[in-house]
């Protein structure tokens, strides 16, 4: 199909990619039929098609919605021809393998969430070869990497800036261009005995706390918060720390965390504790993962597990993650989804989760 990529994901729902607008959504079979007709018919033909099925008011509403779906959204990054970087008094340097990075920044942006993720990799050496420059000008945030302009965002879109920095570091670490990834999913991945598990959930759900407890029980931490999925269906390792909000630290209060590097700081999200395992030997950079746990911690609940409604999980992933918008990447993401096993887990004790993992 020259306009659409689509695939059935359960009995009634389809994941669909509109090539023109680069939008990804989940629709029912009947809505897929309407969208397919919208792109395959002339305007007059499509209006006649709708009038046979719907009232006039419904037809007008559907036409308006489809017109918006077919329209490409404006980029969050603001285009500019050139930008002059100021002098910087603040910097943070870190080293991943043999590559040294430095982030230069001004005082107008709280960068502590990125520095917290990478604090265990800190070095006092500075790099000019791999350098980020972050600054504000005219109430916008600008990002340059290796003296090249990357993008600029409104101040209230600071999370896009920080996501871009992390993705650029991941690209460099794996020597993979962004368009060759399938997605950067919002979740944590742990690995043990040739099995990997992607842990996802809403903010405050206890997903990172569970990942921490699994690491305490011998799992390797592959990545946290940003899980890069390549076009071959494998997740890339990234050595950033687990980040736990103050409200969630109570889940870990009865556990010793001496086997983690710990760093506490105040970010734009509030107080965060960052943890990275002192022993986390990683022998390869990519891991296959088809088990996805959508988790929720409930202190007073018994352990409950059920197969997830795949469309619900995908809706959350699409909203919370960055999916790469090109034909190859979307097809790859769909293939990963088709092979995935999705579970909803409510837990109060990680031992119940460990027992379940042993049975998989």
Tab-separated table of C-alpha atoms in Angstrom:
chain	number	residue	atom	x	y	z
A	1	UNK	CA	0.000	0.000	0.000
A	2	UNK	CA	1.560	3.290	-1.074
A	3	UNK	CA	-0.170	5.297	1.676
A	4	UNK	CA	-0.403	2.958	4.662
A	5	UNK	CA	1.359	0.232	6.599
A	6	UNK	CA	-0.972	-1.775	8.822
A	7	UNK	CA	-1.017	-5.052	10.726
A	8	UNK	CA	-3.574	-6.873	12.858
A	9	UNK	CA	-2.425	-6.966	16.503
A	10	UNK	CA	-5.357	-8.793	18.108
A	11	UNK	CA	-8.853	-9.984	17.197
A	12	UNK	CA	-10.277	-6.518	16.517
A	13	UNK	CA	-7.461	-3.936	16.398
A	14	UNK	CA	-4.842	-2.889	13.856
A	15	UNK	CA	-1.649	-0.897	14.223
A	16	UNK	CA	-1.503	1.560	11.339
A	17	UNK	CA	1.189	3.919	10.008
A	18	UNK	CA	0.142	6.771	7.723
A	19	UNK	CA	3.177	7.445	5.535
A	20	UNK	CA	2.274	10.981	4.479
A	21	UNK	CA	1.732	12.336	7.992
A	22	UNK	CA	4.081	9.840	9.723
A	23	UNK	CA	1.403	9.111	12.327
A	24	UNK	CA	1.091	5.800	14.154
A	25	UNK	CA	-2.205	4.780	15.714
A	26	UNK	CA	-4.340	1.825	16.718
A	27	UNK	CA	-7.740	1.433	15.058
A	28	UNK	CA	-10.573	-1.076	14.760
A	29	UNK	CA	-11.192	-3.037	11.550
A	30	UNK	CA	-14.122	-0.764	10.604
A	31	UNK	CA	-12.042	2.394	11.104
A	32	UNK	CA	-9.187	0.868	9.112
A	33	UNK	CA	-11.626	0.328	6.239
A	34	UNK	CA	-12.637	4.003	6.357
A	35	UNK	CA	-9.002	5.162	6.382
A	36	UNK	CA	-8.088	2.866	3.470
A	37	UNK	CA	-10.996	4.223	1.439
A	38	UNK	CA	-10.003	7.798	2.291
A	39	UNK	CA	-6.589	7.329	0.711
A	40	UNK	CA	-7.684	5.169	-2.245
A	41	UNK	CA	-10.687	7.161	-3.499
A	42	UNK	CA	-11.127	10.645	-4.929
A	43	UNK	CA	-12.657	13.253	-2.625
A	44	UNK	CA	-16.090	12.970	-4.287
A	45	UNK	CA	-15.990	9.168	-4.277
A	46	UNK	CA	-15.075	9.098	-0.613
A	47	UNK	CA	-17.835	11.532	0.359
A	48	UNK	CA	-20.368	9.335	-1.428
A	49	UNK	CA	-18.923	6.289	0.352
A	50	UNK	CA	-19.435	7.992	3.739
A	51	UNK	CA	-22.953	9.242	2.970
A	52	UNK	CA	-24.092	5.670	2.358
A	53	UNK	CA	-22.953	4.690	5.854
A	54	UNK	CA	-23.337	7.784	8.038
A	55	UNK	CA	-25.527	10.793	8.707
A	56	UNK	CA	-24.441	14.120	7.203
A	57	UNK	CA	-23.183	15.478	10.551
A	58	UNK	CA	-21.134	12.297	11.104
A	59	UNK	CA	-19.741	12.495	7.564
A	60	UNK	CA	-18.551	16.069	8.126
A	61	UNK	CA	-16.919	15.095	11.435
A	62	UNK	CA	-15.164	12.073	9.897
A	63	UNK	CA	-13.839	14.157	7.001
A	64	UNK	CA	-12.435	16.684	9.455
A	65	UNK	CA	-10.731	14.000	11.561
A	66	UNK	CA	-9.223	12.285	8.526
A	67	UNK	CA	-7.979	15.591	7.162
A	68	UNK	CA	-6.083	16.113	10.429
A	69	UNK	CA	-4.747	12.545	10.388
A	70	UNK	CA	-3.358	13.045	6.892
A	71	UNK	CA	-1.651	16.291	7.881
A	72	UNK	CA	1.943	16.093	9.069
A	73	UNK	CA	2.483	17.712	12.459
A	74	UNK	CA	4.988	20.520	12.786
A	75	UNK	CA	8.277	19.382	14.262
A	76	UNK	CA	8.783	20.069	17.960
A	77	UNK	CA	12.256	21.275	17.085
A	78	UNK	CA	12.333	24.818	15.712
A	79	UNK	CA	14.363	25.202	12.515
A	80	UNK	CA	17.034	27.847	12.274
A	81	UNK	CA	19.848	28.467	9.820
A	82	UNK	CA	22.594	29.160	12.332
A	83	UNK	CA	23.110	29.824	15.996
A	84	UNK	CA	25.937	31.474	17.874
A	85	UNK	CA	26.890	29.619	21.043
A	86	UNK	CA	27.759	31.613	24.173
A	87	UNK	CA	30.602	30.942	26.596
A	88	UNK	CA	29.792	28.325	29.227
A	89	UNK	CA	30.704	28.265	32.903
A	90	UNK	CA	29.144	24.832	33.611
A	91	UNK	CA	30.087	21.444	32.225
A	92	UNK	CA	29.702	17.750	32.958
A	93	UNK	CA	31.976	15.072	31.478
A	94	UNK	CA	31.516	11.311	31.339
A	95	UNK	CA	33.137	8.357	29.626
A	96	UNK	CA	31.470	5.370	27.958
A	97	UNK	CA	33.996	2.729	26.911
A	98	UNK	CA	36.789	4.747	25.265
A	99	UNK	CA	34.622	7.686	24.251
A	100	UNK	CA	34.727	10.883	26.309
A	101	UNK	CA	31.775	13.314	26.247
A	102	UNK	CA	31.255	16.771	27.732
A	103	UNK	CA	27.970	18.626	28.126
A	104	UNK	CA	28.446	22.403	28.321
A	105	UNK	CA	25.422	24.310	29.578
A	106	UNK	CA	24.225	27.563	31.087
A	107	UNK	CA	22.364	28.070	34.372
A	108	UNK	CA	18.906	28.453	32.854
A	109	UNK	CA	18.167	24.715	32.482
A	110	UNK	CA	18.170	22.042	35.188
A	111	UNK	CA	20.205	19.230	33.616
A	112	UNK	CA	20.473	17.152	36.793
A	113	UNK	CA	18.300	14.323	35.484
A	114	UNK	CA	20.796	13.591	32.691
A	115	UNK	CA	23.785	14.092	34.991
A	116	UNK	CA	22.184	11.747	37.535
A	117	UNK	CA	21.740	9.003	34.930
A	118	UNK	CA	25.417	9.274	33.970
A	119	UNK	CA	27.017	10.221	37.301
A	120	UNK	CA	28.681	6.802	37.742
A	121	UNK	CA	30.503	7.490	34.437
A	122	UNK	CA	31.762	10.925	35.524
A	123	UNK	CA	35.303	12.060	34.735
A	124	UNK	CA	37.012	15.407	35.316
A	125	UNK	CA	38.539	15.363	31.828
A	126	UNK	CA	36.889	17.467	29.139
A	127	UNK	CA	36.166	16.507	25.550
A	128	UNK	CA	36.114	18.768	22.528
A	129	UNK	CA	35.576	15.885	20.100
A	130	UNK	CA	32.213	14.744	21.544
A	131	UNK	CA	30.643	17.827	23.055
A	132	UNK	CA	27.085	18.991	23.629
A	133	UNK	CA	26.209	22.642	24.100
A	134	UNK	CA	22.883	23.513	25.722
A	135	UNK	CA	21.729	27.106	26.228
A	136	UNK	CA	18.704	29.379	26.103
A	137	UNK	CA	18.106	32.340	23.871
A	138	UNK	CA	14.879	34.289	23.242
A	139	UNK	CA	13.037	31.904	25.595
A	140	UNK	CA	14.036	28.862	23.540
A	141	UNK	CA	16.426	26.006	24.368
A	142	UNK	CA	19.155	25.255	21.830
A	143	UNK	CA	21.221	22.101	21.375
A	144	UNK	CA	24.457	21.730	19.419
A	145	UNK	CA	26.488	18.526	19.115
A	146	UNK	CA	30.099	18.645	17.953
A	147	UNK	CA	29.592	22.285	16.918
A	148	UNK	CA	26.656	21.373	14.661
A	149	UNK	CA	23.181	22.718	15.337
A	150	UNK	CA	20.784	19.884	16.296
A	151	UNK	CA	17.559	21.666	17.195
A	152	UNK	CA	15.744	24.094	19.445
A	153	UNK	CA	12.628	23.746	21.555
A	154	UNK	CA	10.213	25.861	23.538
A	155	UNK	CA	11.177	25.860	27.218
A	156	UNK	CA	8.143	23.781	28.162
A	157	UNK	CA	9.407	21.023	25.823
A	158	UNK	CA	12.654	20.470	27.734
A	159	UNK	CA	11.960	16.700	27.832
A	160	UNK	CA	12.344	16.596	24.022
A	161	UNK	CA	15.775	18.211	24.344
A	162	UNK	CA	16.916	15.698	26.961
A	163	UNK	CA	15.530	12.758	25.018
A	164	UNK	CA	17.479	13.970	21.991
A	165	UNK	CA	20.726	14.131	23.982
A	166	UNK	CA	20.287	10.561	25.244
A	167	UNK	CA	19.421	9.277	21.753
A	168	UNK	CA	22.526	10.945	20.277
A	169	UNK	CA	24.712	9.277	22.918
A	170	UNK	CA	23.052	5.913	22.206
A	171	UNK	CA	23.598	6.390	18.446
A	172	UNK	CA	27.286	7.082	19.035
A	173	UNK	CA	27.705	4.208	21.511
A	174	UNK	CA	26.254	1.704	19.031
A	175	UNK	CA	27.446	3.451	15.852
A	176	UNK	CA	23.867	3.351	14.556
A	177	UNK	CA	22.086	6.214	12.801
A	178	UNK	CA	18.715	7.205	14.251
A	179	UNK	CA	16.747	6.067	11.207
A	180	UNK	CA	18.151	2.539	11.669
A	181	UNK	CA	16.468	2.200	15.063
A	182	UNK	CA	12.890	1.050	15.301
A	183	UNK	CA	12.004	2.837	18.547
A	184	UNK	CA	13.255	4.253	21.826
A	185	UNK	CA	10.766	2.737	24.266
A	186	UNK	CA	10.008	4.102	27.729
A	187	UNK	CA	10.941	1.247	30.041
A	188	UNK	CA	13.673	-0.773	31.761
A	189	UNK	CA	15.279	-3.970	30.478
A	190	UNK	CA	16.892	-6.625	32.673
A	191	UNK	CA	18.517	-9.886	31.566
A	192	UNK	CA	19.358	-13.270	33.083
A	193	UNK	CA	19.930	-16.792	31.765
A	194	UNK	CA	19.462	-15.869	28.102
A	195	UNK	CA	16.122	-14.174	28.796
A	196	UNK	CA	15.384	-10.451	28.759
A	197	UNK	CA	12.378	-8.613	30.157
A	198	UNK	CA	11.053	-5.157	29.286
A	199	UNK	CA	9.379	-3.540	32.308
A	200	UNK	CA	6.959	-0.712	31.579
A	201	UNK	CA	4.297	1.226	33.474
A	202	UNK	CA	2.949	4.657	34.250
A	203	UNK	CA	4.997	7.144	36.257
A	204	UNK	CA	5.033	5.984	39.885
A	205	UNK	CA	3.976	2.428	39.014
A	206	UNK	CA	7.039	0.856	40.639
A	207	UNK	CA	8.582	-0.329	37.358
A	208	UNK	CA	12.076	0.984	38.150
A	209	UNK	CA	11.859	-0.301	41.723
A	210	UNK	CA	11.065	-3.770	40.361
A	211	UNK	CA	13.993	-3.550	37.931
A	212	UNK	CA	16.222	-2.593	40.891
A	213	UNK	CA	15.032	-5.579	42.938
A	214	UNK	CA	15.569	-7.941	40.012
A	215	UNK	CA	19.126	-6.616	39.611
A	216	UNK	CA	19.639	-7.321	43.326
A	217	UNK	CA	18.613	-10.902	42.536
A	218	UNK	CA	21.266	-11.439	39.887
A	219	UNK	CA	19.791	-9.848	36.768
A	220	UNK	CA	21.912	-7.611	34.550
A	221	UNK	CA	20.691	-4.073	33.898
A	222	UNK	CA	20.590	-3.523	30.129
A	223	UNK	CA	19.040	-0.041	30.163
A	224	UNK	CA	16.609	2.132	32.096
A	225	UNK	CA	14.032	4.700	31.018
A	226	UNK	CA	15.107	4.572	27.355
A	227	UNK	CA	15.181	1.150	25.683
A	228	UNK	CA	16.565	1.384	22.115
A	229	UNK	CA	15.072	-1.206	19.739
A	230	UNK	CA	16.900	-1.758	16.450
A	231	UNK	CA	15.452	-2.755	13.085
A	232	UNK	CA	16.467	-6.374	13.618
A	233	UNK	CA	14.261	-6.625	16.726
A	234	UNK	CA	17.044	-6.441	19.339
A	235	UNK	CA	17.382	-3.992	22.229
A	236	UNK	CA	20.635	-2.096	22.675
A	237	UNK	CA	22.498	-1.895	25.964
A	238	UNK	CA	22.975	1.577	27.421
A	239	UNK	CA	24.832	2.071	30.741
A	240	UNK	CA	22.603	4.686	32.368
A	241	UNK	CA	21.456	4.490	35.983
A	242	UNK	CA	18.075	3.481	37.347
A	243	UNK	CA	16.098	6.567	38.384
A	244	UNK	CA	13.677	6.359	41.310
A	245	UNK	CA	11.412	9.193	42.412
A	246	UNK	CA	11.300	10.057	46.103
A	247	UNK	CA	7.706	8.815	46.397
A	248	UNK	CA	8.819	5.352	45.218
A	249	UNK	CA	11.908	4.931	47.409
A	250	UNK	CA	9.704	3.437	50.146
A	251	UNK	CA	9.404	0.251	48.067
A	252	UNK	CA	13.150	-0.248	48.594
A	253	UNK	CA	13.407	0.906	52.226
A	254	UNK	CA	13.793	-2.630	53.636
A	255	UNK	CA	16.551	-3.585	51.208
A	256	UNK	CA	20.292	-2.983	51.336
A	257	UNK	CA	21.531	-1.065	48.312
A	258	UNK	CA	25.245	-1.355	49.082
A	259	UNK	CA	25.867	-3.111	45.770
A	260	UNK	CA	24.755	0.003	43.855
A	261	UNK	CA	26.442	3.312	43.173
A	262	UNK	CA	24.015	5.890	44.560
A	263	UNK	CA	23.503	9.521	43.657
A	264	UNK	CA	20.737	11.827	44.888
A	265	UNK	CA	19.813	15.088	43.216
A	266	UNK	CA	16.934	17.473	42.621
A	267	UNK	CA	15.668	17.512	39.043
A	268	UNK	CA	12.815	19.295	37.300
A	269	UNK	CA	10.772	16.171	38.204
A	270	UNK	CA	11.596	16.517	41.912
A	271	UNK	CA	14.068	14.588	44.084
A	272	UNK	CA	15.473	11.517	42.340
A	273	UNK	CA	17.729	8.695	43.537
A	274	UNK	CA	19.974	7.204	40.837
A	275	UNK	CA	21.280	3.658	41.233
A	276	UNK	CA	23.751	1.749	39.093
A	277	UNK	CA	24.947	-1.773	39.969
A	278	UNK	CA	28.612	-1.941	40.970
A	279	UNK	CA	28.891	-5.295	39.214
A	280	UNK	CA	27.090	-5.203	35.891
A	281	UNK	CA	29.305	-7.020	33.408
A	282	UNK	CA	27.814	-6.772	29.945
A	283	UNK	CA	29.331	-9.074	27.332
A	284	UNK	CA	27.312	-8.018	24.305
A	285	UNK	CA	25.564	-4.876	23.150
A	286	UNK	CA	22.239	-6.261	21.882
A	287	UNK	CA	19.603	-8.462	23.505
A	288	UNK	CA	16.479	-10.133	22.196
A	289	UNK	CA	13.424	-9.427	24.348
A	290	UNK	CA	9.885	-10.642	23.740
A	291	UNK	CA	8.516	-10.582	27.317
A	292	UNK	CA	6.917	-7.272	28.272
A	293	UNK	CA	5.694	-6.669	31.830
A	294	UNK	CA	3.336	-3.757	32.479
A	295	UNK	CA	3.649	-3.480	36.253
A	296	UNK	CA	2.012	-1.766	39.192
A	297	UNK	CA	3.211	-1.913	42.794
A	298	UNK	CA	0.495	-2.299	45.434
A	299	UNK	CA	1.768	-2.710	48.986
A	300	UNK	CA	-1.348	-4.511	50.219
A	301	UNK	CA	-2.137	-6.608	47.160
A	302	UNK	CA	-1.611	-10.276	46.475
A	303	UNK	CA	0.390	-11.141	43.365
A	304	UNK	CA	-1.734	-10.936	40.231
A	305	UNK	CA	-0.776	-11.616	36.650
A	306	UNK	CA	-2.765	-11.697	33.427
A	307	UNK	CA	-2.199	-11.415	29.694
A	308	UNK	CA	-2.337	-7.748	28.706
A	309	UNK	CA	-4.698	-6.298	26.170
A	310	UNK	CA	-2.060	-5.652	23.545
A	311	UNK	CA	-3.748	-2.569	22.097
A	312	UNK	CA	-3.794	-0.902	25.553
A	313	UNK	CA	-0.078	-1.516	26.096
A	314	UNK	CA	0.769	-0.313	22.598
A	315	UNK	CA	-1.287	2.833	23.084
A	316	UNK	CA	0.791	3.621	26.181
A	317	UNK	CA	4.065	2.846	24.407
A	318	UNK	CA	3.132	4.998	21.411
A	319	UNK	CA	2.222	7.918	23.682
A	320	UNK	CA	5.215	7.597	26.058
A	321	UNK	CA	7.975	6.538	23.660
A	322	UNK	CA	9.704	7.754	20.514
A	323	UNK	CA	8.963	5.600	17.472
A	324	UNK	CA	11.137	6.185	14.424
A	325	UNK	CA	8.966	7.226	11.494
A	326	UNK	CA	10.092	5.483	8.319
A	327	UNK	CA	8.788	2.406	6.495
A	328	UNK	CA	11.586	0.036	7.509
A	329	UNK	CA	11.503	1.042	11.182
A	330	UNK	CA	7.706	0.837	11.460
A	331	UNK	CA	7.624	-2.621	9.841
A	332	UNK	CA	10.338	-3.752	12.246
A	333	UNK	CA	8.395	-2.421	15.236
A	334	UNK	CA	5.257	-4.241	14.070
A	335	UNK	CA	7.198	-7.515	13.756
A	336	UNK	CA	8.518	-7.099	17.311
A	337	UNK	CA	4.980	-6.432	18.582
A	338	UNK	CA	3.613	-9.546	16.837
A	339	UNK	CA	6.204	-11.772	18.536
A	340	UNK	CA	5.892	-10.125	21.951
A	341	UNK	CA	4.218	-11.629	25.014
A	342	UNK	CA	2.573	-8.897	27.081
A	343	UNK	CA	1.651	-9.310	30.754
A	344	UNK	CA	-0.045	-7.146	33.384
A	345	UNK	CA	1.529	-7.637	36.814
A	346	UNK	CA	0.436	-6.297	40.193
A	347	UNK	CA	3.064	-7.030	42.838
A	348	UNK	CA	3.973	-6.307	46.439
A	349	UNK	CA	6.975	-8.656	46.640
A	350	UNK	CA	9.571	-9.220	43.933
A	351	UNK	CA	9.850	-12.915	44.897
A	352	UNK	CA	6.478	-13.538	43.243
A	353	UNK	CA	7.784	-11.985	40.030
A	354	UNK	CA	10.951	-14.094	40.251
A	355	UNK	CA	8.885	-17.266	40.646
A	356	UNK	CA	6.850	-16.348	37.571
A	357	UNK	CA	9.979	-15.608	35.515
A	358	UNK	CA	11.349	-19.073	36.330
A	359	UNK	CA	8.241	-20.616	34.750
A	360	UNK	CA	8.565	-18.745	31.445
